[in-house]
Amino acid sequence: MTEFIEQIIFSFIASVSFGIILNGPRRGIFFGGLAGTLGWVSFWAINRAIDDLAISNFVGSVVIGLICIVLSRKLRLPVITLNTPAIVPLVPGGAAYMAVRSVVEENYMASVNYMMDVLWTAGAIVLGFMVVKLIENEITARRLRKQEKLKSR
């Protein structure tokens, strides 16, 4: 239980800190941290259950994307100001560092393995955001078609 609380606290601090560094809107910094925390908790729980980085990162980025879209509409902020700091806990910085370090140490096989982890993780994050954006676009298009249909009557 202590590890879970640590994960929550540090993911929130990472997201909020990055929001401050990026000079995001003040009213969105807390909510970006909240979205990052919820995304990280979903990633962490799924990764502990099934031990698959790609699926865990995909689900984490979908959670972040959905939360950021809802919050951006409520707060009247651009989605990018919320999801950029929120995605920070999912970014595979440790694996990227280890890949570069392995190259410097001339351990090329380890470097390739780390880079594959980075690519899978980054691809899963991007795919998660794409799925959320496609869903949002479809919902918006259906809403507009419905409004046009009502106007034409």
Short mmCIF file of C-alpha atoms in Angstrom, two decimals:
data_model
loop_
_atom_site.label_atom_id
_atom_site.label_comp_id
_atom_site.label_asym_id
_atom_site.label_seq_id
_atom_site.Cartn_x
_atom_site.Cartn_y
_atom_site.Cartn_z
CA MET A 1 0.00 0.00 0.00
CA THR A 2 2.89 2.34 0.72
CA GLU A 3 4.28 1.81 -2.78
CA PHE A 4 0.90 2.70 -4.29
CA ILE A 5 0.74 5.96 -2.33
CA GLU A 6 4.31 6.78 -3.38
CA GLN A 7 3.38 6.18 -7.02
CA ILE A 8 0.42 8.55 -6.72
CA ILE A 9 2.39 11.30 -5.00
CA PHE A 10 5.41 11.20 -7.30
CA SER A 11 3.38 11.00 -10.51
CA PHE A 12 1.39 14.05 -9.40
CA ILE A 13 4.58 15.95 -8.53
CA ALA A 14 6.14 15.04 -11.90
CA SER A 15 3.10 16.19 -13.87
CA VAL A 16 2.60 19.41 -11.93
CA SER A 17 6.32 20.25 -12.06
CA PHE A 18 6.40 19.79 -15.81
CA GLY A 19 3.29 21.96 -16.16
CA ILE A 20 5.04 24.69 -14.18
CA ILE A 21 8.23 24.35 -16.23
CA LEU A 22 6.21 24.67 -19.44
CA ASN A 23 4.56 27.78 -18.01
CA GLY A 24 1.09 26.33 -18.46
CA PRO A 25 -2.04 28.19 -17.41
CA ARG A 26 -2.29 28.32 -13.63
CA ARG A 27 -5.84 27.02 -13.49
CA GLY A 28 -4.83 23.98 -15.53
CA ILE A 29 -1.69 22.90 -13.69
CA PHE A 30 -3.48 21.04 -10.88
CA PHE A 31 -5.80 19.30 -13.34
CA GLY A 32 -2.89 18.32 -15.59
CA GLY A 33 -1.29 16.78 -12.53
CA LEU A 34 -4.52 14.99 -11.69
CA ALA A 35 -4.80 13.58 -15.21
CA GLY A 36 -1.16 12.49 -15.10
CA THR A 37 -1.72 10.78 -11.77
CA LEU A 38 -4.79 8.91 -12.97
CA GLY A 39 -3.01 7.88 -16.16
CA TRP A 40 0.01 6.66 -14.20
CA VAL A 41 -2.14 4.75 -11.70
CA SER A 42 -3.95 2.99 -14.54
CA PHE A 43 -0.60 2.21 -16.20
CA TRP A 44 0.88 0.97 -12.94
CA ALA A 45 -2.10 -1.23 -12.04
CA ILE A 46 -2.30 -2.85 -15.48
CA ASN A 47 1.46 -3.32 -15.68
CA ARG A 48 1.42 -5.07 -12.31
CA ALA A 49 -1.47 -7.28 -13.44
CA ILE A 50 -0.30 -8.34 -16.92
CA ASP A 51 3.34 -7.16 -17.11
CA ASP A 52 3.10 -5.72 -20.62
CA LEU A 53 4.56 -2.25 -21.20
CA ALA A 54 2.80 -1.60 -24.50
CA ILE A 55 -0.71 -2.39 -23.29
CA SER A 56 -0.14 -0.57 -20.00
CA ASN A 57 1.10 2.57 -21.75
CA PHE A 58 -1.75 2.39 -24.25
CA VAL A 59 -4.36 2.25 -21.49
CA GLY A 60 -2.58 4.97 -19.51
CA SER A 61 -2.52 7.32 -22.49
CA VAL A 62 -6.19 6.59 -23.29
CA VAL A 63 -7.11 7.47 -19.70
CA ILE A 64 -5.07 10.66 -19.88
CA GLY A 65 -6.55 11.59 -23.25
CA LEU A 66 -10.14 11.09 -22.11
CA ILE A 67 -9.65 12.97 -18.85
CA CYS A 68 -7.89 15.85 -20.60
CA ILE A 69 -10.65 16.22 -23.20
CA VAL A 70 -13.34 16.37 -20.53
CA LEU A 71 -11.33 18.76 -18.36
CA SER A 72 -10.42 21.00 -21.29
CA ARG A 73 -14.09 21.52 -22.06
CA LYS A 74 -14.95 22.21 -18.42
CA LEU A 75 -12.01 24.57 -17.88
CA ARG A 76 -12.14 26.09 -21.39
CA LEU A 77 -8.46 25.38 -22.00
CA PRO A 78 -6.71 23.81 -24.99
CA VAL A 79 -6.30 20.05 -24.54
CA ILE A 80 -2.55 20.30 -25.20
CA THR A 81 -2.04 22.41 -22.06
CA LEU A 82 -3.41 19.55 -19.98
CA ASN A 83 -2.16 16.43 -21.72
CA THR A 84 1.45 17.55 -22.24
CA PRO A 85 2.29 17.66 -18.53
CA ALA A 86 0.00 14.70 -17.85
CA ILE A 87 1.89 12.38 -20.18
CA VAL A 88 5.26 12.95 -18.46
CA PRO A 89 4.99 9.99 -16.01
CA LEU A 90 4.50 7.61 -18.96
CA VAL A 91 7.48 8.82 -21.01
CA PRO A 92 10.20 6.13 -21.16
CA GLY A 93 13.11 8.34 -20.09
CA GLY A 94 14.88 5.65 -18.08
CA ALA A 95 14.96 3.22 -20.99
CA ALA A 96 16.18 5.93 -23.36
CA TYR A 97 18.96 6.83 -20.95
CA MET A 98 19.98 3.19 -20.61
CA ALA A 99 20.01 2.81 -24.41
CA VAL A 100 22.41 5.73 -24.81
CA ARG A 101 24.50 4.53 -21.90
CA SER A 102 24.74 1.05 -23.43
CA VAL A 103 25.98 2.55 -26.70
CA VAL A 104 28.64 4.52 -24.85
CA GLU A 105 29.70 1.34 -23.04
CA GLU A 106 29.78 -0.45 -26.42
CA ASN A 107 27.08 -2.92 -25.33
CA TYR A 108 25.11 -2.72 -28.54
CA MET A 109 22.76 -5.64 -27.92
CA ALA A 110 21.53 -4.13 -24.66
CA SER A 111 21.17 -0.79 -26.42
CA VAL A 112 18.95 -2.32 -29.10
CA ASN A 113 16.80 -3.96 -26.43
CA TYR A 114 16.36 -0.68 -24.57
CA MET A 115 15.57 1.18 -27.79
CA MET A 116 12.92 -1.39 -28.67
CA ASP A 117 11.32 -0.77 -25.26
CA VAL A 118 11.39 2.97 -25.94
CA LEU A 119 9.82 2.54 -29.39
CA TRP A 120 7.09 0.19 -28.14
CA THR A 121 6.28 2.51 -25.26
CA ALA A 122 6.24 5.66 -27.38
CA GLY A 123 4.17 3.93 -30.05
CA ALA A 124 1.63 2.76 -27.48
CA ILE A 125 1.33 6.28 -26.05
CA VAL A 126 0.80 7.79 -29.50
CA LEU A 127 -1.70 5.10 -30.44
CA GLY A 128 -3.66 5.74 -27.25
CA PHE A 129 -3.89 9.46 -27.99
CA MET A 130 -4.88 8.74 -31.59
CA VAL A 131 -7.71 6.43 -30.52
CA VAL A 132 -9.05 9.05 -28.10
CA LYS A 133 -8.86 11.76 -30.77
CA LEU A 134 -10.65 9.55 -33.32
CA ILE A 135 -13.41 8.83 -30.81
CA GLU A 136 -13.73 12.54 -30.02
CA ASN A 137 -13.91 13.42 -33.73
CA GLU A 138 -16.60 10.80 -34.34
CA ILE A 139 -18.71 12.02 -31.42
CA THR A 140 -18.37 15.62 -32.59
CA ALA A 141 -19.30 14.71 -36.18
CA ARG A 142 -22.38 12.79 -35.04
CA ARG A 143 -23.44 15.68 -32.83
CA LEU A 144 -23.08 18.13 -35.74
CA ARG A 145 -25.03 15.85 -38.11
CA LYS A 146 -27.79 15.57 -35.55
CA GLN A 147 -27.94 19.36 -35.14
CA GLU A 148 -28.04 19.88 -38.92
CA LYS A 149 -30.82 17.32 -39.20
CA LEU A 150 -32.87 19.15 -36.55
CA LYS A 151 -32.28 22.51 -38.28
CA SER A 152 -33.45 21.20 -41.63
CA ARG A 153 -36.83 20.13 -40.25
#
